[in-house]
PDB file of C-alpha atoms in Angstrom:
ATOM      1  CA  GLY A  12     101.099 122.941  87.293  1.00  0.00           C
ATOM      2  CA  LYS A  13     101.529 120.365  90.989  1.00  0.00           C
ATOM      3  CA  LEU A  14     103.453 118.065  92.179  1.00  0.00           C
ATOM      4  CA  TYR A  15     102.601 115.410  94.749  1.00  0.00           C
ATOM      5  CA  GLY A  16     104.595 113.033  97.170  1.00  0.00           C
ATOM      6  CA  ARG A  17     106.613 112.463  99.683  1.00  0.00           C
ATOM      7  CA  GLY A  18     109.374 114.792 100.387  1.00  0.00           C
ATOM      8  CA  SER A  19     107.679 116.655  97.650  1.00  0.00           C
ATOM      9  CA  VAL A  20     108.172 120.043  99.738  1.00  0.00           C
ATOM     10  CA  ASP A  21     110.873 119.580 102.613  1.00  0.00           C
ATOM     11  CA  MET A  22     115.424 120.016 102.279  1.00  0.00           C
ATOM     12  CA  LYS A  23     114.205 122.523  99.285  1.00  0.00           C
ATOM     13  CA  SER A  24     115.590 125.348 102.092  1.00  0.00           C
ATOM     14  CA  GLY A  25     118.302 123.079 102.998  1.00  0.00           C
ATOM     15  CA  THR A  26     119.551 122.154 100.540  1.00  0.00           C
ATOM     16  CA  CYS A  27     119.676 125.457  98.333  1.00  0.00           C
ATOM     17  CA  SER A  28     121.268 127.213 101.716  1.00  0.00           C
ATOM     18  CA  SER A  29     124.494 123.607 100.995  1.00  0.00           C
ATOM     19  CA  VAL A  30     124.281 124.586  97.740  1.00  0.00           C
ATOM     20  CA  LEU A  31     124.994 128.975  97.944  1.00  0.00           C
ATOM     21  CA  ALA A  32     127.523 127.547 100.989  1.00  0.00           C
ATOM     22  CA  ALA A  33     129.691 126.076  98.596  1.00  0.00           C
ATOM     23  CA  TRP A  34     129.464 128.125  96.328  1.00  0.00           C
ATOM     24  CA  ILE A  35     130.779 130.655  99.080  1.00  0.00           C
ATOM     25  CA  ILE A  36     132.939 128.178 100.055  1.00  0.00           C
ATOM     26  CA  LYS A  37     135.050 128.770  96.465  1.00  0.00           C
ATOM     27  CA  GLU A  38     134.304 132.036  95.704  1.00  0.00           C
ATOM     28  CA  LEU A  39     136.294 133.426  98.701  1.00  0.00           C
ATOM     29  CA  GLY A  40     138.488 131.094  98.657  1.00  0.00           C
ATOM     30  CA  LEU A  41     138.266 129.777 101.929  1.00  0.00           C
ATOM     31  CA  PRO A  42     141.140 127.603 102.612  1.00  0.00           C
ATOM     32  CA  LEU A  43     140.259 124.140 103.741  1.00  0.00           C
ATOM     33  CA  LYS A  44     141.487 121.099 106.070  1.00  0.00           C
ATOM     34  CA  GLY A  45     139.715 118.584 103.207  1.00  0.00           C
ATOM     35  CA  ASP A  46     137.686 118.456 100.619  1.00  0.00           C
ATOM     36  CA  VAL A  47     133.637 119.437  99.926  1.00  0.00           C
ATOM     37  CA  GLN A  48     132.291 116.871  97.735  1.00  0.00           C
ATOM     38  CA  LEU A  49     128.325 118.460  97.854  1.00  0.00           C
ATOM     39  CA  THR A  50     125.725 115.393  97.219  1.00  0.00           C
ATOM     40  CA  VAL A  51     121.955 116.062  96.191  1.00  0.00           C
ATOM     41  CA  VAL A  52     120.558 112.661  96.600  1.00  0.00           C
ATOM     42  CA  CYS A  53     116.961 110.818  97.330  1.00  0.00           C
ATOM     43  CA  ASP A  54     115.972 107.939  99.326  1.00  0.00           C
ATOM     44  CA  GLU A  55     118.303 109.656 101.944  1.00  0.00           C
ATOM     45  CA  GLU A  56     114.947 108.438 104.363  1.00  0.00           C
ATOM     46  CA  ILE A  57     115.765 104.712 104.102  1.00  0.00           C
ATOM     47  CA  CYS A  58     119.007 104.407 103.272  1.00  0.00           C
ATOM     48  CA  GLY A  59     118.271 103.028  98.927  1.00  0.00           C
ATOM     49  CA  ASP A  60     120.197 102.095  96.621  1.00  0.00           C
ATOM     50  CA  ARG A  61     119.626 104.406  94.217  1.00  0.00           C
ATOM     51  CA  GLY A  62     120.885 107.720  97.178  1.00  0.00           C
ATOM     52  CA  ILE A  63     124.249 107.434  98.578  1.00  0.00           C
ATOM     53  CA  CYS A  64     124.628 104.678  98.918  1.00  0.00           C
ATOM     54  CA  TYR A  65     124.550 104.574  95.356  1.00  0.00           C
ATOM     55  CA  LEU A  66     127.656 106.261  94.991  1.00  0.00           C
ATOM     56  CA  LEU A  67     129.529 105.209  97.393  1.00  0.00           C
ATOM     57  CA  LYS A  68     129.513 101.198  96.394  1.00  0.00           C
ATOM     58  CA  GLU A  69     130.207 103.740  92.185  1.00  0.00           C
ATOM     59  CA  GLY A  70     132.811 105.103  94.489  1.00  0.00           C
ATOM     60  CA  TYR A  71     131.506 108.580  93.373  1.00  0.00           C
ATOM     61  CA  VAL A  72     131.757 109.406  96.623  1.00  0.00           C
ATOM     62  CA  LYS A  73     135.284 108.182  99.033  1.00  0.00           C
ATOM     63  CA  LYS A  74     136.498 109.863 101.708  1.00  0.00           C
ATOM     64  CA  GLU A  75     139.740 110.325 100.332  1.00  0.00           C
ATOM     65  CA  HIS A  76     142.135 112.196 102.604  1.00  0.00           C
ATOM     66  CA  GLU A  77     141.826 112.145 107.541  1.00  0.00           C
ATOM     67  CA  ASN A  78     139.759 115.594 107.160  1.00  0.00           C
ATOM     68  CA  ASP A  79     137.196 114.761 105.022  1.00  0.00           C
ATOM     69  CA  MET A  80     133.946 115.190 106.122  1.00  0.00           C
ATOM     70  CA  GLY A  81     129.554 113.974 104.475  1.00  0.00           C
ATOM     71  CA  ILE A  82     126.915 115.248 106.245  1.00  0.00           C
TER      72      ILE A  82
END
């Protein structure tokens, strides 16, 4: 019933806020200049091979439009 370890409590509210923001943008049908792709990954602190680097390498995340951005 307990969770221990690095990353077990950080960024939960930030991740939830990002998910809700993306959902609200979609629900309201707000016009955007580019695409929004929400990713939640591990290895963000060391840029390891199981996080965003994996998604980039495998082509899951790519810049298709000039205005596409990632945060």
